Amino acid sequence: MTRSRRTVTPVRSWFQPTCWMRQIVLGTRSSSCMRAPCVVRGHPCFLKSKMDVGYVVTCVVESCSSEMEENICISRLTEFVREKSYPGHSRNMSTELHSISTQCKLLGIERRGREISFRFPLSLLSASGSAIIRALEEQREALCLRSIGLSLTTLQDVMEYLTKRQSSTMATAPSNEPLTDKATEHGISIQIEGMGSNQASCFGTAVGCEMNRDDSSMSLLNETCNSHDESEYYNPHRQSLVRHFAVLFMKRVHCAKRDLRLVVFQILLPVVFLSLALLTDLMSPPKQPALTLDASLYPGYDTQPYSEVMWTVSSKFPDVFDVESSSMSTAFGPYYTPIRAKCDVENCSQPLSAELIPDIRTHTATRYIALALTSAQGKKGTPTSILMHNVSARHSAPQSLNALYNVVNHQLFGQGSMTTARNVPMHVGPFEQKMVSAFRRVIFGIFILLPFTFIPSNTVSFMVRERQSGSRHLQWLAGANVVAFWLSSMLFDFCCYLVTEALAMIIFVIFKRTEFIGDPKTVVASLTLFTVFGISSVPFSYVVSFFFSSPFVAQGVVLIANFVLGFLWVMGEQILGGIKELETFVTRTTHVLRVIPSVSFGEGIFTLSGVELANMMFPERKRPNLFDKLEFVEGKFRGGIGTALIYMSCTLVASLLLLALLEYARIQRVKWFFTRMSCCRRKNKKSSNQDADAPPSASCICHQREANMNIDASVAREEEEVCRNETGRIEDCITLQHITKKYGGTHRPALDDLSLGVHKGEIMALLGLNGAGKTTAVGILAGEVVPTSGSAYINHLSVLRSASRSYVGYCPQKDALIDHLSPGEHLRLYAGLRGATDKYIRKEIPKLLDALGLTSQKNTPAYSLSVGNKRRLSLAVALVGGTTSVLLDEPTAGMDATARRQTCAVVRRLTRAKSVILTTHLLDETEALADRVAFISKGKLRCVGTPQELRTHYTNDSVYTVRVVFADGCGAIDATCDVMKRLRELFRTSSSTEGEECVLEGVVGRTVTLLVQQSLSQICSVASNIREGGLEGLPPVVQVSASQATLEDILLSI
């Protein structure tokens, strides 16, 4: 990005809003905005000078044989710097140091192990500041200094200062006075990390010093975290089955309070479906009214044109109906229009049809009937009447017969004598009503299965969601008892099921479902069937959940499977079983499918629903016991619910055994076994392919030598110390010994022979590019990843053993939170799993929430928290409960700059007695937190040491970046101008030794960046001369700065 900016800056203007402080250095000017207005703007160096922040001088003392000697060296060094920084502080001071300006004074001290940092203003690059640096270099051996480094404080310090300033002046009137920090004007702030009060007392107090005081909650929390009597807060005996059962059960209770899905699937949908099914049963079929079989059957019968009646008589037979001498207009009945057709043959059906067919699609009036009053039928020609009717009208046949009788009555008794034909349904008797009701109950009784198919799907979904989010693994890592975890889940899910079962029974009573509650025997059978289904379906759902990775997919698949098998198959097997060709297939398939609780439950429901109907249809049959086995006889299933109960009981036992296998034998251990076996097979195969008698090739020897030469001395020393004992160094709480991890399908291992140890009270930062292996290393320590070879230990206990779990606090890269738990409930859960006492939970959890800024949202469910607050909650979960080893995988991801700095400060305070491994891509976060840094590249450990040791190692302790910012009137500056030549001459003095050089790194606007290799005192001397403006050939200078290479520069170089 820097190279791109240098390329386009001459022709473009850049405006870049950002929260990343390292991007600000690319700009010529910077502006800081707080709550909309612009607070301050200018060059980064100018901003630092106005905010009383500037340089950090970092010194690393030599390794000592004991911690006491190390503390003495640190104390001597601190006292020496304070004496040189405060004129008049000591009587034995040289004349040169008495002339030190009051503007170049010590602002703060911070210690991290053997590394101690001294904070100075930007005026350190002056004559007085150079005297301090020169004094340190002269006394380097006497003070046991291994290296001395100089670095600029970051713009993050400016942002932090502005944030504090803004919050402290919110209630005051705005002022145009320059921003100054009164606390740093009068003294220094001393922070001694990793030391107790008795060790810190050796530093004394400088004249005019003021110690920074933490707030009360943080101080009390520190006292708790560093307490020597931990039995008051942590009791290992509380990590019992009963304790964990209670904690985990309350977790499910708290989740249920906010889980709308649970309410819908466990209560709402079952009640709705049961009510709809039973309400449908109460609906009586509509009563059919009596029908008058004439033209009034059809709409519009009484309006013109009336329905046409085509009729005829055969001229070959006598006129028995006397149609020739009478009017036939009203003979067929009212609302008919008679139309006579001619018939000169005996059989009039053909002439009658011939009259109807031509206009079959064009006639306007309706036609429902046609009559041949006299006609012949059959071969014998028997005289008869022929009736024709429209098949699209269901009652047209009796209607035509009624019209024939109307003609007969009309001719016999005169006009107006009509026959009224009515179709009246027969009344259903009491027995028939019971039969119909029983049959309907059998049909609708099977629909009771529908609401119970939702319950297992919700159970599976919850377990998959917990595993997908990582919270299940985090609970396991916190030491959750496996038996307690599953028993608490089973009890809670079964209690929820009992609520659904109770609601179902209440609905049965309300709607008088006698097939389920008709007599005591039926009630017992129904309760037994429903209860056994609940007991067996819960662990069966747990086993099924292991085969899904998405909760939505799991819920959908289980719901559809239960519906198809438990509902459709149970109904279909009664029909398919009656087909002789499919009888064998149905019986064998049913025996297999009964292992699914919903299938057995469906058969039991169907059996109970059909008992009442069978008793009514066969009143003389022997009444079967409801608990008899179900048998397939003559294409039908007969018997009781005994078979369903047996299958569901066997499913319960088998599910419990599978759960025990998956947890205690653990799939991860099986993976570990097969991984080791495959690794051995690969080695054996590789060795077998090589000739045992042949000497190693020259290329192999050269490759091995090159690999050995590329191993850094710090890596070799770390490996030797870590692997000297079986479980690592005594003072290490985290140990990795020869860890190798290779994933399938890849040629390069993710980790290659990594050995590393972390002391108690130390923060180790793992740095590397994407894919370097940082997350894999943390995953191995957290139990998420199984190493191909090597060993990992927590508190000298193997990570493959359950005893090491409760010591580990893990903040994964992805928030492993339970969506429906609040921050307070999260911390109570994990504190309880790690054996914290009730006193700790009552007193210290609120303080931890306050320290991380979560007090105002302690009752807010996790799914409603912002991204930054979720990360803080994940960090709190890693710290709560007395963990001794903390694994932080990008803990500040998603936070803004101020929130990151605050979080880093909290982590630093709360992990003083813990071993911490930190992985991050933010180098300023590493410099703020890490005691030691390990660089990993392509799975290999490249170097390890304190940040200053790495800078010294890779920059030879004498390579610094010098930036000079000239005033506006200096004119154009390029690489060949006189100003550049003069700058190079200044840093190439006659006192320079061989190998020292000054290289132009870049020119951006009025800012010149040089890479200078000289002693720190020489650089400070030249920079002070440039800053004071007393040199010829240089235009006026606005700011001069010098700093060593950053960790980012070192990482990129590696």
Coordinates of N, CA and C in Angstrom, one line a residue, residues 34-147:
M34 N -13.8 13.8 16.9 CA -14.5 13.2 18.0 C -15.9 13.8 18.1
R35 N -16.9 12.9 17.9 CA -18.3 13.3 17.9 C -18.5 14.5 16.9
A36 N -18.1 14.3 15.7 CA -18.4 15.2 14.5 C -17.3 16.3 14.4
P37 N -17.0 17.1 15.4 CA -16.0 18.2 15.1 C -14.6 17.7 15.0
C38 N -13.8 18.4 14.2 CA -12.4 18.1 14.0 C -11.7 18.7 15.2
V39 N -11.1 17.8 16.0 CA -10.4 18.2 17.3 C -9.0 18.8 17.0
V40 N -8.2 18.0 16.1 CA -6.9 18.5 15.9 C -6.5 17.9 14.5
R41 N -5.6 18.5 13.8 CA -5.1 18.0 12.6 C -3.6 18.5 12.4
G42 N -2.9 17.8 11.5 CA -1.5 18.1 11.2 C -0.8 16.8 10.9
H43 N 0.5 16.9 10.7 CA 1.4 15.8 10.5 C 1.4 14.9 11.7
P44 N 1.5 13.5 11.5 CA 1.5 12.6 12.6 C 2.5 13.0 13.7
C45 N 3.7 13.4 13.3 CA 4.7 13.8 14.3 C 4.3 15.0 15.1
F46 N 3.7 16.0 14.3 CA 3.2 17.2 15.0 C 2.1 16.9 16.0
L47 N 1.2 16.0 15.6 CA 0.1 15.6 16.6 C 0.7 15.0 17.8
K48 N 1.7 14.1 17.7 CA 2.3 13.5 18.8 C 3.0 14.5 19.7
S49 N 3.6 15.5 19.1 CA 4.3 16.5 19.9 C 3.3 17.3 20.7
K50 N 2.2 17.6 20.2 CA 1.1 18.4 20.9 C 0.4 17.6 21.9
M51 N 0.4 16.2 21.8 CA -0.3 15.4 22.8 C 0.6 14.9 23.9
D52 N 1.8 15.4 24.0 CA 2.8 14.9 25.0 C 3.1 13.4 24.9
V53 N 3.1 12.9 23.7 CA 3.5 11.5 23.5 C 4.6 11.6 22.4
G54 N 5.5 10.6 22.5 CA 6.6 10.7 21.5 C 7.4 9.4 21.4
Y55 N 8.4 9.1 22.2 CA 9.3 8.0 22.0 C 9.2 7.0 23.2
V56 N 9.5 5.8 22.8 CA 9.6 4.7 23.8 C 11.0 4.1 23.6
V57 N 11.8 4.2 24.7 CA 13.1 3.6 24.7 C 13.0 2.3 25.4
T58 N 13.3 1.2 24.7 CA 13.1 -0.2 25.2 C 14.4 -0.8 25.4
C59 N 14.6 -1.3 26.7 CA 15.8 -2.0 27.1 C 15.5 -3.4 27.5
V60 N 16.4 -4.3 27.0 CA 16.3 -5.7 27.4 C 17.5 -6.1 28.2
V61 N 17.3 -6.6 29.4 CA 18.4 -7.0 30.2 C 18.8 -8.4 29.9
E62 N 20.0 -8.8 30.2 CA 20.5 -10.1 29.9 C 19.8 -11.2 30.8
S63 N 19.7 -12.4 30.3 CA 19.1 -13.5 31.1 C 19.9 -13.7 32.3
C64 N 19.1 -13.9 33.4 CA 19.8 -14.1 34.7 C 19.5 -15.5 35.2
S65 N 20.2 -15.9 36.2 CA 20.1 -17.3 36.7 C 18.8 -17.4 37.6
S66 N 18.3 -16.3 38.1 CA 17.2 -16.3 39.0 C 16.3 -15.1 38.8
E67 N 15.1 -15.2 39.2 CA 14.2 -14.0 39.0 C 14.6 -12.9 39.9
M68 N 15.2 -13.1 41.1 CA 15.6 -12.1 42.0 C 16.7 -11.2 41.3
E69 N 17.7 -11.9 40.7 CA 18.7 -11.2 40.0 C 18.2 -10.3 38.9
E70 N 17.2 -10.9 38.2 CA 16.6 -10.1 37.1 C 15.9 -8.9 37.6
N71 N 15.2 -9.0 38.7 CA 14.5 -7.9 39.3 C 15.5 -6.8 39.8
I72 N 16.7 -7.3 40.3 CA 17.7 -6.3 40.8 C 18.2 -5.5 39.6
C73 N 18.5 -6.2 38.5 CA 19.0 -5.5 37.3 C 17.9 -4.5 36.8
I74 N 16.7 -4.9 36.8 CA 15.6 -4.0 36.3 C 15.5 -2.8 37.3
S75 N 15.7 -3.0 38.5 CA 15.6 -1.9 39.5 C 16.8 -0.9 39.3
R76 N 18.0 -1.5 39.1 CA 19.1 -0.6 38.9 C 19.0 0.2 37.6
L77 N 18.5 -0.4 36.6 CA 18.3 0.3 35.3 C 17.2 1.4 35.4
T78 N 16.2 1.1 36.1 CA 15.1 2.1 36.3 C 15.6 3.3 37.1
E79 N 16.3 3.0 38.2 CA 16.8 4.1 39.0 C 17.8 4.9 38.2
F80 N 18.6 4.3 37.4 CA 19.6 5.0 36.5 C 18.9 6.0 35.6
V81 N 17.9 5.5 34.9 CA 17.2 6.4 33.9 C 16.5 7.5 34.6
R82 N 15.9 7.2 35.8 CA 15.2 8.3 36.5 C 16.2 9.4 37.0
E83 N 17.4 8.9 37.4 CA 18.4 9.9 37.8 C 18.8 10.8 36.7
K84 N 18.9 10.2 35.5 CA 19.3 11.0 34.3 C 18.2 11.9 33.8
S85 N 17.0 11.6 34.1 CA 15.8 12.3 33.5 C 15.4 13.4 34.4
Y86 N 15.7 13.4 35.7 CA 15.2 14.5 36.6 C 16.4 15.3 37.2
P87 N 16.6 16.5 36.7 CA 17.7 17.3 37.2 C 17.5 17.5 38.7
G88 N 18.5 17.3 39.5 CA 18.4 17.6 40.9 C 17.8 16.4 41.7
H89 N 17.5 15.3 41.0 CA 16.9 14.2 41.8 C 18.0 13.5 42.6
S90 N 19.2 13.5 42.1 CA 20.3 12.9 42.8 C 21.4 13.9 42.9
R91 N 22.1 13.8 44.0 CA 23.2 14.7 44.3 C 24.4 14.4 43.4
N92 N 24.6 13.1 43.1 CA 25.8 12.7 42.4 C 25.4 12.7 40.9
M93 N 25.3 13.8 40.3 CA 25.0 14.0 38.9 C 26.1 14.8 38.2
S94 N 26.3 14.4 37.0 CA 27.3 15.2 36.2 C 26.8 16.5 35.8
T95 N 27.7 17.4 35.4 CA 27.3 18.7 35.0 C 26.5 18.7 33.7
E96 N 26.9 17.7 32.8 CA 26.2 17.6 31.6 C 24.8 17.2 31.8
L97 N 24.5 16.4 32.7 CA 23.1 16.0 32.9 C 22.3 17.0 33.7
H98 N 23.0 17.9 34.4 CA 22.3 19.0 35.1 C 21.6 19.9 34.0
S99 N 22.2 19.9 32.8 CA 21.7 20.8 31.8 C 20.5 20.3 31.0
I100 N 20.0 19.1 31.4 CA 18.9 18.5 30.7 C 17.7 19.3 30.8
S101 N 17.0 19.5 29.7 CA 15.8 20.4 29.7 C 14.7 19.7 30.4
T102 N 13.9 20.5 31.1 CA 12.7 20.0 31.8 C 11.7 19.5 30.8
Q103 N 11.8 19.8 29.5 CA 10.8 19.3 28.6 C 11.2 17.9 28.1
C104 N 12.3 17.4 28.4 CA 12.7 16.0 28.1 C 12.8 15.2 29.3
K105 N 11.6 14.8 29.8 CA 11.6 14.1 31.1 C 10.8 12.8 30.9
L106 N 11.0 11.9 31.8 CA 10.4 10.6 31.8 C 8.9 10.7 32.1
L107 N 8.1 10.1 31.1 CA 6.7 10.1 31.3 C 6.1 8.9 31.8
G108 N 6.7 7.7 31.6 CA 6.1 6.5 32.1 C 7.1 5.3 32.0
I109 N 6.9 4.3 32.8 CA 7.7 3.1 32.8 C 6.8 1.9 32.7
E110 N 7.2 0.9 31.9 CA 6.4 -0.3 31.8 C 7.3 -1.5 31.7
R111 N 7.1 -2.5 32.4 CA 8.0 -3.7 32.4 C 7.2 -4.9 31.9
R112 N 7.8 -5.7 31.1 CA 7.3 -7.0 30.6 C 8.4 -8.0 30.6
G113 N 8.5 -8.7 31.7 CA 9.6 -9.7 31.9 C 10.9 -9.1 31.9
R114 N 11.8 -9.4 31.0 CA 13.2 -8.8 30.9 C 13.2 -7.6 30.1
E115 N 12.1 -7.1 29.6 CA 12.0 -6.0 28.7 C 11.3 -4.8 29.5
I116 N 11.9 -3.7 29.5 CA 11.4 -2.5 30.2 C 11.4 -1.3 29.3
S117 N 10.3 -0.6 29.2 CA 10.1 0.5 28.3 C 10.0 1.8 29.1
F118 N 10.7 2.8 28.6 CA 10.7 4.2 29.1 C 10.0 5.1 28.1
R119 N 9.1 5.9 28.6 CA 8.3 6.7 27.7 C 8.8 8.2 27.8
F120 N 9.1 8.8 26.7 CA 9.6 10.2 26.6 C 8.8 11.0 25.6
P121 N 8.9 12.3 25.7 CA 8.2 13.1 24.7 C 9.1 13.2 23.4
L122 N 8.6 13.8 22.4 CA 9.3 13.9 21.1 C 10.6 14.7 21.3
S123 N 10.7 15.5 22.4 CA 11.9 16.3 22.6 C 13.1 15.4 23.0
L124 N 12.9 14.1 23.0 CA 14.1 13.2 23.3 C 15.1 13.4 22.2
L125 N 14.7 13.7 21.0 CA 15.7 14.0 19.9 C 16.2 15.4 20.0
S126 N 16.9 15.7 21.1 CA 17.5 17.0 21.4 C 18.8 16.7 22.0
A127 N 19.5 17.8 22.3 CA 20.8 17.7 23.0 C 20.7 17.0 24.3
S128 N 19.7 17.4 25.1 CA 19.5 16.8 26.4 C 19.1 15.3 26.3
G129 N 18.2 15.0 25.3 CA 17.8 13.7 25.2 C 19.0 12.8 24.7
S130 N 19.8 13.3 23.8 CA 20.9 12.5 23.3 C 21.9 12.2 24.5
A131 N 22.0 13.1 25.5 CA 22.8 12.8 26.6 C 22.3 11.6 27.4
I132 N 21.0 11.4 27.5 CA 20.4 10.3 28.2 C 20.7 9.0 27.4
I133 N 20.5 9.0 26.1 CA 20.8 7.8 25.3 C 22.3 7.5 25.3
R134 N 23.2 8.5 25.3 CA 24.6 8.2 25.3 C 25.0 7.6 26.6
A135 N 24.4 8.1 27.7 CA 24.7 7.5 29.0 C 24.3 6.1 29.1
L136 N 23.1 5.7 28.5 CA 22.7 4.3 28.5 C 23.7 3.5 27.8
E137 N 24.1 3.9 26.6 CA 25.1 3.1 25.8 C 26.4 3.0 26.5
E138 N 26.8 4.0 27.2 CA 28.1 3.9 27.9 C 28.1 2.9 29.1
Q139 N 26.9 2.9 29.7 CA 26.8 2.0 30.9 C 26.1 0.6 30.5
R140 N 26.2 0.3 29.2 CA 25.5 -0.9 28.7 C 25.9 -2.2 29.5
E141 N 27.2 -2.4 29.6 CA 27.7 -3.6 30.3 C 27.4 -3.5 31.8
A142 N 27.6 -2.4 32.4 CA 27.3 -2.3 33.8 C 25.9 -2.5 34.2
L143 N 25.0 -2.1 33.3 CA 23.6 -2.3 33.5 C 23.0 -3.6 33.0
C144 N 23.9 -4.5 32.4 CA 23.6 -5.8 31.9 C 22.5 -5.7 30.8
L145 N 22.7 -4.7 29.9 CA 21.7 -4.5 28.8 C 22.1 -5.4 27.6
R146 N 21.1 -6.1 27.2 CA 21.3 -6.9 26.0 C 21.1 -6.1 24.7
S147 N 20.1 -5.2 24.7 CA 19.8 -4.4 23.6 C 19.1 -3.1 24.0

